[in-house]
Short mmCIF file of C-alpha atoms and ligand atoms in Angstrom, two decimals:
data_model
loop_
_atom_site.label_atom_id
_atom_site.label_comp_id
_atom_site.label_asym_id
_atom_site.label_seq_id
_atom_site.Cartn_x
_atom_site.Cartn_y
_atom_site.Cartn_z
CA MET A 767 -29.03 -26.12 -23.47
CA ARG A 768 -25.38 -26.43 -26.41
CA PRO A 769 -23.37 -29.00 -27.09
CA ARG A 770 -20.56 -29.40 -25.03
CA ILE A 771 -16.99 -31.93 -24.66
CA ARG A 772 -16.66 -32.60 -20.77
CA GLY A 773 -13.35 -31.78 -21.12
CA GLY A 774 -12.51 -33.03 -17.10
CA ARG A 775 -14.80 -37.08 -17.56
CA THR A 776 -13.31 -39.00 -16.44
CA THR A 777 -10.22 -43.00 -17.47
CA VAL A 778 -13.30 -45.47 -16.95
CA LEU A 779 -15.99 -43.43 -18.89
CA ALA A 780 -13.23 -42.75 -21.95
CA ALA A 781 -11.71 -45.43 -21.79
CA LEU A 782 -15.74 -46.78 -22.49
CA LEU A 783 -16.47 -44.34 -25.07
CA SER A 784 -12.99 -44.95 -27.48
CA LEU A 785 -14.29 -48.58 -27.35
CA THR A 786 -17.56 -48.03 -28.00
CA LEU A 787 -17.40 -45.22 -30.96
CA ALA A 788 -13.48 -44.87 -31.63
CA ALA A 789 -14.30 -44.47 -35.78
CA PRO A 790 -16.30 -41.30 -35.00
CA ILE A 791 -13.74 -40.16 -32.20
CA ALA A 792 -10.62 -41.12 -34.41
CA ALA A 793 -12.81 -39.58 -37.57
CA ALA A 794 -13.68 -36.14 -35.78
CA GLN A 795 -10.55 -35.94 -34.06
CA ALA A 796 -8.97 -36.00 -37.65
CA GLN A 797 -11.09 -33.29 -38.93
CA ASP A 798 -9.95 -30.66 -35.82
CA ALA A 799 -7.56 -32.68 -33.26
CA PRO A 800 -4.21 -31.01 -32.99
CA PRO A 801 -1.76 -31.99 -34.28
CA PRO A 802 -0.44 -35.61 -32.56
CA GLY A 803 2.01 -34.41 -30.08
CA PRO A 804 4.33 -37.39 -28.51
CA THR A 805 1.56 -39.40 -26.34
CA ALA A 806 -0.83 -38.32 -28.65
CA GLY A 807 -1.64 -42.39 -28.49
CA ALA A 808 -4.09 -42.33 -25.68
CA ALA A 809 -6.92 -42.79 -26.44
CA GLN A 810 -8.42 -41.99 -22.78
CA LYS A 811 -6.61 -38.41 -22.54
CA ALA A 812 -9.25 -35.99 -21.64
CA GLU A 813 -9.43 -32.83 -24.61
CA LEU A 814 -7.37 -30.78 -23.79
CA PRO A 815 -9.00 -26.56 -24.43
CA HIS A 816 -6.81 -25.01 -27.22
CA GLN A 817 -6.26 -21.46 -28.25
CA TYR A 818 -7.48 -20.04 -31.45
CA GLU A 819 -7.76 -16.77 -32.93
CA VAL A 820 -11.86 -15.41 -32.92
CA THR A 821 -12.03 -12.88 -36.20
CA GLY A 822 -14.56 -11.19 -36.39
CA PRO A 823 -15.58 -9.65 -32.17
CA ALA A 824 -14.42 -5.43 -32.50
CA THR A 825 -15.97 -4.07 -29.32
CA ARG A 826 -16.17 -4.23 -25.88
CA ALA A 827 -19.97 -5.55 -26.15
CA GLU A 828 -18.72 -7.64 -28.70
CA ARG A 829 -16.23 -9.26 -26.23
CA THR A 830 -18.26 -9.95 -23.70
CA ALA A 831 -20.91 -11.38 -25.78
CA LEU A 832 -18.40 -13.74 -27.11
CA LEU A 833 -18.24 -15.11 -23.56
CA ALA A 834 -20.95 -16.10 -22.74
CA THR A 835 -20.20 -18.92 -25.41
CA GLY A 836 -17.77 -20.21 -22.10
CA VAL A 837 -14.34 -20.34 -22.99
CA SER A 838 -12.00 -17.34 -21.95
CA ILE A 839 -10.07 -14.12 -23.73
CA ASP A 840 -7.66 -14.22 -23.50
CA GLU A 841 -5.86 -11.79 -25.48
CA VAL A 842 -8.08 -8.98 -27.65
CA HIS A 843 -7.03 -6.59 -31.15
CA THR A 844 -9.06 -3.93 -33.09
CA ARG A 845 -10.42 -6.77 -34.76
CA ALA A 846 -9.55 -10.28 -33.57
CA VAL A 847 -9.79 -11.87 -30.43
CA VAL A 848 -7.69 -14.95 -28.68
CA ILE A 849 -9.52 -17.75 -26.55
CA THR A 850 -9.36 -20.87 -25.03
CA ALA A 851 -12.15 -22.79 -26.08
CA THR A 852 -12.87 -27.52 -26.50
CA ARG A 853 -14.34 -28.08 -29.23
CA ALA A 854 -17.64 -27.60 -28.64
CA GLN A 855 -17.34 -24.20 -28.28
CA ALA A 856 -15.21 -23.19 -30.98
CA THR A 857 -17.76 -24.96 -32.74
CA THR A 858 -20.81 -22.47 -31.18
CA VAL A 859 -17.62 -20.01 -31.62
CA ARG A 860 -18.54 -20.81 -35.19
CA GLU A 861 -22.34 -20.14 -36.14
CA LEU A 862 -21.59 -16.89 -33.91
CA GLY A 863 -20.32 -16.11 -37.23
CA TYR A 864 -17.08 -15.27 -37.01
CA THR A 865 -13.34 -17.04 -38.18
CA LEU A 866 -12.17 -19.88 -36.42
CA ARG A 867 -8.29 -20.37 -36.64
CA LYS A 868 -6.71 -22.70 -34.04
CA LEU A 869 -3.47 -22.07 -32.85
CA PRO A 870 0.29 -24.56 -32.69
CA ALA A 871 -0.20 -26.29 -29.17
CA PRO A 872 2.09 -25.72 -26.48
CA PRO A 873 4.90 -27.52 -26.07
CA GLY A 874 5.30 -30.29 -24.27
CA ILE A 875 8.26 -32.55 -23.36
CA SER A 876 9.91 -35.03 -26.18
CA ALA A 877 9.21 -38.45 -23.32
CA THR A 878 8.38 -41.37 -23.68
CA PRO A 879 4.97 -41.82 -24.04
CA HIS A 880 3.98 -44.24 -21.04
CA LYS A 881 6.91 -42.30 -17.90
CA PRO A 882 4.98 -41.72 -15.72
CA ARG A 883 3.71 -38.32 -13.72
CA ILE A 884 6.63 -36.37 -14.15
CA LYS A 885 5.53 -33.25 -12.45
CA ASP A 886 8.31 -30.94 -14.22
CA PHE A 887 8.11 -28.18 -16.37
CA PRO A 888 9.28 -29.69 -20.18
CA ALA A 889 12.56 -28.47 -22.00
CA GLY A 890 12.37 -25.43 -22.63
CA TYR A 891 11.33 -24.27 -18.86
CA ALA A 892 13.44 -25.67 -16.55
CA ASN A 893 14.02 -22.91 -14.63
CA TYR A 894 10.73 -21.86 -13.57
CA HIS A 895 9.71 -22.77 -10.35
CA ASN A 896 7.22 -26.16 -10.16
CA TYR A 897 5.11 -25.83 -6.28
CA ASP A 898 7.83 -27.53 -4.23
CA GLU A 899 11.14 -26.07 -5.86
CA ALA A 900 9.48 -22.47 -5.15
CA THR A 901 8.99 -23.70 -1.49
CA LYS A 902 12.48 -24.35 -1.13
CA GLU A 903 13.91 -20.68 -2.74
CA ILE A 904 11.53 -19.76 -0.57
CA ASP A 905 12.71 -21.49 2.86
CA ALA A 906 16.03 -20.52 1.70
CA LEU A 907 14.88 -16.69 1.16
CA VAL A 908 14.14 -16.78 5.26
CA ALA A 909 16.67 -18.35 6.41
CA LYS A 910 18.91 -15.08 4.60
CA TYR A 911 16.92 -12.56 5.90
CA PRO A 912 14.36 -13.45 9.30
CA GLU A 913 14.64 -9.48 9.62
CA ILE A 914 13.79 -8.31 7.07
CA LEU A 915 11.54 -11.20 5.67
CA SER A 916 8.53 -13.54 7.06
CA LYS A 917 7.08 -16.40 6.29
CA GLN A 918 3.38 -17.54 6.31
CA VAL A 919 1.48 -20.64 6.08
CA ILE A 920 -2.23 -18.19 5.39
CA GLY A 921 -4.34 -21.19 4.86
CA THR A 922 -4.50 -24.40 1.45
CA SER A 923 -6.13 -24.91 -1.13
CA HIS A 924 -8.52 -27.84 -2.38
CA GLU A 925 -5.92 -30.12 -2.37
CA GLY A 926 -4.04 -29.33 0.15
CA ARG A 927 -1.08 -27.09 -0.77
CA ASN A 928 0.34 -24.16 1.46
CA ILE A 929 -0.79 -21.16 0.64
CA LEU A 930 1.32 -18.19 1.81
CA ALA A 931 2.63 -14.89 2.47
CA LEU A 932 6.05 -12.83 3.16
CA LYS A 933 5.62 -10.01 4.50
CA LEU A 934 9.50 -7.65 3.61
CA SER A 935 10.06 -4.93 5.82
CA LYS A 936 12.53 -2.56 7.90
CA ASN A 937 11.44 -4.88 11.88
CA VAL A 938 9.49 -7.32 9.63
CA THR A 939 7.97 -8.98 12.76
CA LYS A 940 6.87 -5.96 14.81
CA ASP A 941 3.76 -4.86 12.70
CA GLU A 942 4.83 -1.05 12.13
CA GLN A 943 2.80 2.13 11.44
CA GLU A 944 3.63 2.24 8.52
CA PRO A 945 1.13 1.86 4.27
CA GLU A 946 0.95 -1.70 3.69
CA VAL A 947 1.30 -2.99 -0.68
CA LEU A 948 0.12 -6.34 -0.90
CA PHE A 949 1.20 -8.31 -4.38
CA THR A 950 -0.73 -11.43 -5.76
CA ALA A 951 -0.27 -14.01 -8.36
CA HIS A 952 -0.85 -16.97 -10.57
CA GLN A 953 -4.90 -17.01 -9.48
CA HIS A 954 -4.76 -18.15 -13.22
CA ALA A 955 -3.16 -22.09 -13.55
CA ARG A 956 -0.59 -21.64 -17.02
CA GLU A 957 0.21 -18.12 -16.01
CA HIS A 958 3.48 -20.10 -14.78
CA LEU A 959 5.27 -15.98 -15.11
CA THR A 960 4.03 -14.90 -12.50
CA VAL A 961 5.63 -17.25 -9.66
CA GLU A 962 8.93 -15.97 -11.39
CA MET A 963 7.29 -12.57 -10.89
CA SER A 964 6.75 -13.66 -7.07
CA LEU A 965 10.00 -14.71 -6.90
CA TYR A 966 11.77 -12.07 -8.42
CA LEU A 967 10.77 -8.90 -5.87
CA LEU A 968 11.28 -11.31 -3.29
CA ASN A 969 14.49 -11.94 -4.74
CA GLU A 970 15.57 -7.71 -5.87
CA PHE A 971 13.84 -6.93 -2.02
CA THR A 972 15.28 -9.63 -0.36
CA SER A 973 19.36 -9.12 -1.62
CA LYS A 974 18.93 -5.53 -2.51
CA TYR A 975 17.74 -4.28 0.94
CA GLY A 976 21.51 -1.87 1.96
CA SER A 977 22.81 -1.11 -1.12
CA ASP A 978 20.38 0.14 -3.50
CA SER A 979 18.70 2.85 -1.80
CA HIS A 980 15.45 3.30 -4.06
CA VAL A 981 14.91 -0.89 -2.09
CA THR A 982 16.08 -0.83 1.18
CA LYS A 983 14.57 2.69 1.41
CA MET A 984 10.68 0.85 0.55
CA LEU A 985 11.69 -0.81 3.56
CA ASP A 986 12.52 1.49 5.55
CA SER A 987 8.83 2.86 5.29
CA ARG A 988 6.48 0.35 3.96
CA GLU A 989 5.22 -3.34 4.42
CA ILE A 990 5.08 -5.33 1.55
CA TRP A 991 2.87 -8.41 1.16
CA ILE A 992 3.94 -10.86 -1.14
CA ILE A 993 1.30 -13.57 -1.83
CA PRO A 994 3.10 -15.31 -4.50
CA ASP A 995 1.60 -18.52 -5.51
CA LEU A 996 -3.32 -18.57 -4.82
CA ASN A 997 -3.63 -21.86 -7.26
CA PRO A 998 -0.43 -24.09 -6.22
CA ASP A 999 -2.55 -27.02 -6.88
CA GLY A 1000 -3.50 -26.22 -11.16
CA GLY A 1001 -0.33 -24.68 -11.72
CA GLU A 1002 0.51 -28.46 -10.06
CA TYR A 1003 -1.74 -30.54 -12.73
CA ASP A 1004 -0.56 -28.16 -15.76
CA ILE A 1005 3.21 -29.26 -15.65
CA ALA A 1006 2.48 -32.38 -14.08
CA SER A 1007 1.76 -34.84 -17.49
CA GLY A 1008 4.75 -32.95 -18.64
CA GLU A 1009 3.11 -31.74 -21.64
CA PHE A 1010 1.21 -27.87 -21.05
CA GLN A 1011 -2.89 -28.61 -19.75
CA SER A 1012 -3.48 -25.15 -20.96
CA TRP A 1013 -5.69 -25.09 -17.45
CA ARG A 1014 -6.78 -21.55 -15.79
CA LYS A 1015 -9.51 -22.32 -13.01
CA ASN A 1016 -8.83 -24.31 -9.47
CA ARG A 1017 -8.72 -28.04 -8.93
CA GLN A 1018 -11.90 -28.59 -6.92
CA PRO A 1019 -14.81 -29.84 -7.57
CA ASN A 1020 -18.64 -29.24 -8.42
CA ALA A 1021 -20.54 -31.26 -7.20
CA GLY A 1022 -23.03 -32.90 -9.78
CA SER A 1023 -20.79 -32.82 -12.76
CA SER A 1024 -17.40 -33.82 -13.65
CA GLU A 1025 -15.98 -30.62 -15.07
CA VAL A 1026 -13.88 -29.37 -11.86
CA GLY A 1027 -12.25 -26.31 -11.61
CA THR A 1028 -13.62 -22.16 -10.23
CA ASP A 1029 -12.05 -19.72 -12.00
CA LEU A 1030 -10.34 -18.48 -9.22
CA ASN A 1031 -11.07 -15.00 -11.07
CA ARG A 1032 -14.43 -14.83 -10.62
CA ASN A 1033 -15.16 -15.88 -6.85
CA TRP A 1034 -14.80 -12.56 -5.90
CA ASP A 1035 -17.25 -11.26 -3.38
CA PHE A 1036 -18.16 -7.88 -5.15
CA LYS A 1037 -20.81 -7.91 -6.90
CA TRP A 1038 -20.30 -11.39 -8.07
CA GLY A 1039 -22.07 -12.69 -10.84
CA CYS A 1040 -23.27 -9.56 -11.24
CA CYS A 1041 -23.07 -8.75 -15.31
CA ASN A 1042 -22.74 -11.41 -17.20
CA GLY A 1043 -18.84 -11.00 -16.57
CA SER A 1044 -18.68 -14.80 -15.41
CA SER A 1045 -20.31 -18.40 -16.48
CA ASP A 1046 -22.57 -20.05 -13.93
CA ASP A 1047 -21.74 -23.50 -16.27
CA PRO A 1048 -18.64 -25.87 -13.98
CA GLY A 1049 -17.81 -26.07 -17.02
CA ASP A 1050 -16.53 -23.25 -18.92
CA GLU A 1051 -12.91 -21.26 -18.23
CA THR A 1052 -14.43 -18.62 -16.70
CA TYR A 1053 -17.25 -21.67 -14.28
CA ARG A 1054 -17.75 -18.91 -11.15
CA GLY A 1055 -17.99 -21.11 -8.79
CA PRO A 1056 -21.35 -22.15 -7.05
CA SER A 1057 -21.73 -19.54 -4.70
CA ALA A 1058 -18.43 -15.69 -3.31
CA ALA A 1059 -15.27 -17.04 -1.92
CA SER A 1060 -16.55 -21.30 -2.79
CA ALA A 1061 -12.72 -21.94 -3.88
CA PRO A 1062 -10.80 -22.11 -0.51
CA GLU A 1063 -8.33 -19.75 -1.63
CA VAL A 1064 -10.13 -17.04 -2.27
CA GLN A 1065 -11.09 -18.08 0.81
CA VAL A 1066 -8.23 -18.01 1.85
CA VAL A 1067 -6.46 -14.41 0.97
CA THR A 1068 -9.55 -12.53 1.83
CA LYS A 1069 -8.97 -13.43 5.47
CA PHE A 1070 -5.35 -12.82 5.45
CA VAL A 1071 -7.23 -9.46 3.46
CA GLN A 1072 -9.42 -8.61 5.95
CA GLY A 1073 -7.58 -9.36 8.53
CA ARG A 1074 -5.15 -6.41 7.72
CA LYS A 1075 -7.88 -4.27 9.26
CA VAL A 1076 -6.55 -2.57 12.21
CA GLY A 1077 -9.03 -0.70 14.63
CA GLY A 1078 -11.23 -0.71 11.54
CA LYS A 1079 -8.59 0.76 9.32
CA GLN A 1080 -7.40 -1.72 6.29
CA GLN A 1081 -4.01 -0.84 6.34
CA ILE A 1082 -3.09 -2.34 2.30
CA LYS A 1083 -3.09 0.22 0.47
CA ALA A 1084 -2.33 -0.67 -3.22
CA ALA A 1085 -2.62 -3.80 -4.13
CA ILE A 1086 -0.71 -5.53 -7.21
CA ASP A 1087 -2.09 -8.52 -8.77
CA PHE A 1088 -0.03 -9.90 -11.77
CA HIS A 1089 -1.11 -12.35 -14.88
CA THR A 1090 -0.68 -13.40 -18.53
CA TYR A 1091 -0.36 -11.72 -20.57
CA SER A 1092 -1.17 -9.03 -22.75
CA GLU A 1093 0.91 -6.00 -21.60
CA LEU A 1094 -1.94 -4.99 -20.18
CA VAL A 1095 -2.02 -1.85 -16.70
CA LEU A 1096 -5.77 -3.11 -15.49
CA TRP A 1097 -7.24 -0.64 -13.11
CA PRO A 1098 -11.18 -1.62 -11.77
CA PHE A 1099 -13.95 -1.35 -12.01
CA GLY A 1100 -14.19 -4.81 -14.48
CA PHE A 1101 -17.88 -5.73 -13.95
CA THR A 1102 -19.52 -2.11 -15.02
CA ASP A 1103 -18.47 0.10 -19.40
CA ASP A 1104 -18.04 3.10 -16.37
CA ASP A 1105 -15.82 5.35 -16.00
CA THR A 1106 -17.36 6.32 -12.27
CA GLY A 1107 -20.44 5.79 -10.78
CA PRO A 1108 -21.21 4.46 -6.93
CA GLY A 1109 -18.08 3.10 -5.85
CA MET A 1110 -16.11 5.10 -7.60
CA THR A 1111 -15.98 8.32 -7.86
CA GLN A 1112 -14.32 11.11 -10.13
CA ASP A 1113 -10.75 10.83 -7.89
CA ASP A 1114 -10.49 8.07 -7.40
CA HIS A 1115 -10.87 7.31 -11.11
CA ASP A 1116 -8.09 9.97 -12.66
CA ALA A 1117 -5.95 8.36 -9.49
CA PHE A 1118 -6.34 5.07 -10.19
CA ALA A 1119 -5.35 6.22 -14.77
CA THR A 1120 -2.46 8.47 -13.52
CA ILE A 1121 -0.82 5.94 -12.57
CA GLY A 1122 -1.20 2.89 -14.03
CA LYS A 1123 -0.20 5.54 -16.36
CA ASN A 1124 3.26 6.07 -14.69
CA MET A 1125 3.21 2.74 -14.08
CA ALA A 1126 2.49 1.57 -17.64
CA ALA A 1127 5.14 4.04 -18.54
CA THR A 1128 7.75 2.39 -17.10
CA ASN A 1129 7.12 -1.22 -18.63
CA GLY A 1130 5.52 0.30 -21.76
CA TYR A 1131 2.20 -2.31 -21.38
CA THR A 1132 -1.09 -0.58 -22.21
CA PRO A 1133 -2.80 1.20 -19.52
CA GLU A 1134 -6.40 1.10 -19.31
CA GLN A 1135 -9.96 0.52 -17.17
CA SER A 1136 -9.76 -4.28 -17.36
CA SER A 1137 -13.82 -3.59 -19.00
CA ASP A 1138 -12.49 -1.88 -22.31
CA LEU A 1139 -11.38 -5.23 -22.47
CA TYR A 1140 -14.12 -7.46 -21.34
CA ILE A 1141 -17.15 -7.88 -18.47
CA THR A 1142 -15.56 -9.51 -15.53
CA ASP A 1143 -17.07 -9.41 -12.58
CA GLY A 1144 -15.37 -10.83 -9.51
CA SER A 1145 -12.64 -10.28 -10.42
CA ILE A 1146 -10.29 -9.99 -7.17
CA ASP A 1147 -9.21 -5.62 -8.50
CA ASP A 1148 -12.96 -5.44 -7.90
CA TRP A 1149 -12.90 -6.38 -4.75
CA LEU A 1150 -9.63 -5.51 -3.55
CA TRP A 1151 -11.46 -2.21 -4.48
CA GLY A 1152 -15.01 -1.73 -4.18
CA ASP A 1153 -14.59 -4.26 -1.21
CA GLN A 1154 -12.04 -2.82 1.23
CA LYS A 1155 -10.64 0.70 -0.75
CA ILE A 1156 -7.06 -0.79 -1.95
CA PHE A 1157 -5.87 0.48 -4.39
CA ALA A 1158 -5.49 -2.96 -6.68
CA TYR A 1159 -4.21 -3.44 -10.49
CA THR A 1160 -3.44 -6.54 -12.63
CA PHE A 1161 -1.00 -6.68 -14.07
CA GLU A 1162 -1.04 -8.35 -17.79
CA MET A 1163 2.24 -9.39 -17.84
CA PHE A 1164 4.53 -10.61 -21.01
CA PRO A 1165 3.96 -11.56 -24.03
CA SER A 1166 1.81 -9.27 -26.05
CA SER A 1167 0.55 -12.26 -28.50
CA PHE A 1168 0.37 -15.77 -29.23
CA GLY A 1169 2.89 -15.26 -31.34
CA SER A 1170 5.50 -14.74 -28.84
CA GLY A 1171 4.57 -17.13 -26.63
CA GLY A 1172 1.22 -16.38 -25.62
CA PHE A 1173 1.27 -18.46 -21.90
CA TYR A 1174 4.20 -20.53 -22.45
CA PRO A 1175 7.02 -18.37 -23.19
CA LYS A 1176 10.47 -20.30 -22.46
CA ASP A 1177 11.97 -19.35 -19.62
CA SER A 1178 14.88 -17.24 -21.26
CA VAL A 1179 12.51 -14.74 -21.29
CA ILE A 1180 11.99 -14.67 -17.33
CA PRO A 1181 15.27 -12.51 -16.01
CA LYS A 1182 14.29 -9.91 -18.83
CA GLU A 1183 10.30 -9.94 -18.50
CA THR A 1184 10.84 -9.99 -14.26
CA SER A 1185 12.63 -7.40 -14.03
CA ARG A 1186 10.84 -5.36 -16.74
CA ASN A 1187 7.36 -4.84 -13.29
CA ARG A 1188 11.12 -3.45 -10.81
CA GLU A 1189 10.37 0.29 -11.71
CA ALA A 1190 6.29 0.20 -11.11
CA VAL A 1191 6.37 -2.22 -8.54
CA LEU A 1192 8.65 0.52 -7.02
CA GLN A 1193 6.59 3.52 -7.94
CA LEU A 1194 3.36 1.51 -6.60
CA LEU A 1195 5.02 1.63 -2.74
CA GLU A 1196 6.42 5.17 -2.89
CA THR A 1197 2.67 6.57 -4.01
CA ALA A 1198 0.53 4.03 -1.60
CA ASP A 1199 0.79 6.56 1.67
CA CYS A 1200 -1.20 8.76 0.15
CA VAL A 1201 -2.73 7.64 -3.85
CA TYR A 1202 -4.10 11.45 -4.27
CA ARG A 1203 -1.39 13.00 -4.72
CA ALA A 1204 -0.82 11.77 -8.40
CA ILE A 1205 -3.74 14.49 -9.11
CA GLY A 1206 -1.98 16.65 -6.87
CA LYS A 1207 -4.65 16.42 -3.93
CA GLU A 1208 -3.42 15.11 -0.87
CA GLU A 1209 -3.94 18.05 0.95
CA GLN A 1210 -7.72 16.62 0.31
CA TYR A 1211 -7.13 12.92 0.74
CA CYS A 1212 -4.72 12.68 3.46
CA SER A 1213 -3.92 14.95 5.40
CA GLY A 1214 -5.21 13.47 8.36
CA ASN A 1215 -2.93 10.31 8.64
O1 0X9 B 1276 -10.05 -12.60 -17.37
C1 0X9 B 1276 -9.01 -12.40 -16.87
O2 0X9 B 1276 -9.61 -13.56 -15.79
C2 0X9 B 1276 -8.00 -11.26 -16.86
N1 0X9 B 1276 -7.52 -11.72 -18.33
S1 0X9 B 1276 -6.23 -13.59 -18.04
O3 0X9 B 1276 -6.18 -14.20 -19.32
N2 0X9 B 1276 -5.70 -13.63 -17.09
O4 0X9 B 1276 -7.15 -14.05 -17.59
C3 0X9 B 1276 -8.14 -9.92 -17.75
C4 0X9 B 1276 -9.56 -9.68 -16.23
C5 0X9 B 1276 -9.33 -8.13 -16.48
N3 0X9 B 1276 -10.28 -7.94 -15.74
C6 0X9 B 1276 -10.18 -7.13 -13.76
N4 0X9 B 1276 -8.72 -7.56 -13.86
N5 0X9 B 1276 -10.81 -7.43 -13.38
CA1 CA B 1277 1.70 -2.77 9.77
ZN1 ZN B 1278 -4.76 -14.38 -15.64
#
């Protein structure tokens, strides 16, 4: 067991600690704590995880080994990574012999310390949509475009927020025999730009239908599903205090632990927990949960996707799950370094890589297999492909690095960085009727359709 400062301790316990241990905690903070923000005087505040630049890890094996300390890897460079870690985890990583540099904390609001929870984005981020704002915008679009956009509540989050699936298609109320394509976003709480990506697609596909020929063609011949917010509880928690929490997981409590949350992108029921690509410790950033699909949010989307099987045939052909950051187009598998193997033929791999590279050519992202970064098990794209045979990609959106805003770029980037993926999304929609056309094997794989 390695020592760790628990981030999720109760206020009462923390207040008690601050009474009995005020001096040692103050001393520790003087050494290693982030610069005091506007509310840093509140001693009862739980420790926030923090980002560090780690110099040393240079191979995917070294990066995967680093994950065993419980951190998340947020950025990968040739001989360095950026991680999110607690103070104790940072110490453990230093003990591995790596050099750590603490990065500046994300911004907060310049509000009065005693102001109660404000539940919204701080200054410079006002154009990001919190959960209520996103819901209102979606409802307004559904009201305005009822012929091509419909909304259903497919379930609820741990805290009871609605998880939505939006369908975009001509004759939207009918289930037509058309290739279906799924876009999901916001598994990770702090990756708020991905909700904006969902809203961009909803706005673009509704407002341009009938005027933009490519958009029109896709709505006429495809059924597009958008699940705009997979982790509404985490997203709201991340902004609720007015100071970003760098929160990653959902907000589900863990039995027998004061630590909150499961990493949704380690909780999917395919090779769950198989391969050192996730953690069994509830305090860790990549905690996989007590069992596969234990998170209600993962269950809701799992059932939804399974429900798209008609006559035993999965209607969803392709998918993108949006994350931030690093500007990457990733394809399965994440659980293994192997390019091919059981469940991934050479043709599958070649189609994945070709379509991935074609999409990346439109947005300037870097295309690669997801395990080139580090091993992940229980990720959504591995499940969508491994279990459902859906051509599933992960996009890591803007920025490319911490220096350009990391998880918290200002709202001024939203229009550019969401529309940046327009062509990639249209390409995937276009190719969804036969992904093997990308490698010239339409005849072999798709003639029976
Ligand atoms: O670790 C993750 O879940 C993703 N990175 S993030 O910084 N958004 O947390 C990357 C996942 C890569 N692996 C797969 N897509 N399988
Ligand atoms: Ca259909
Ligand atoms: Zn993510």
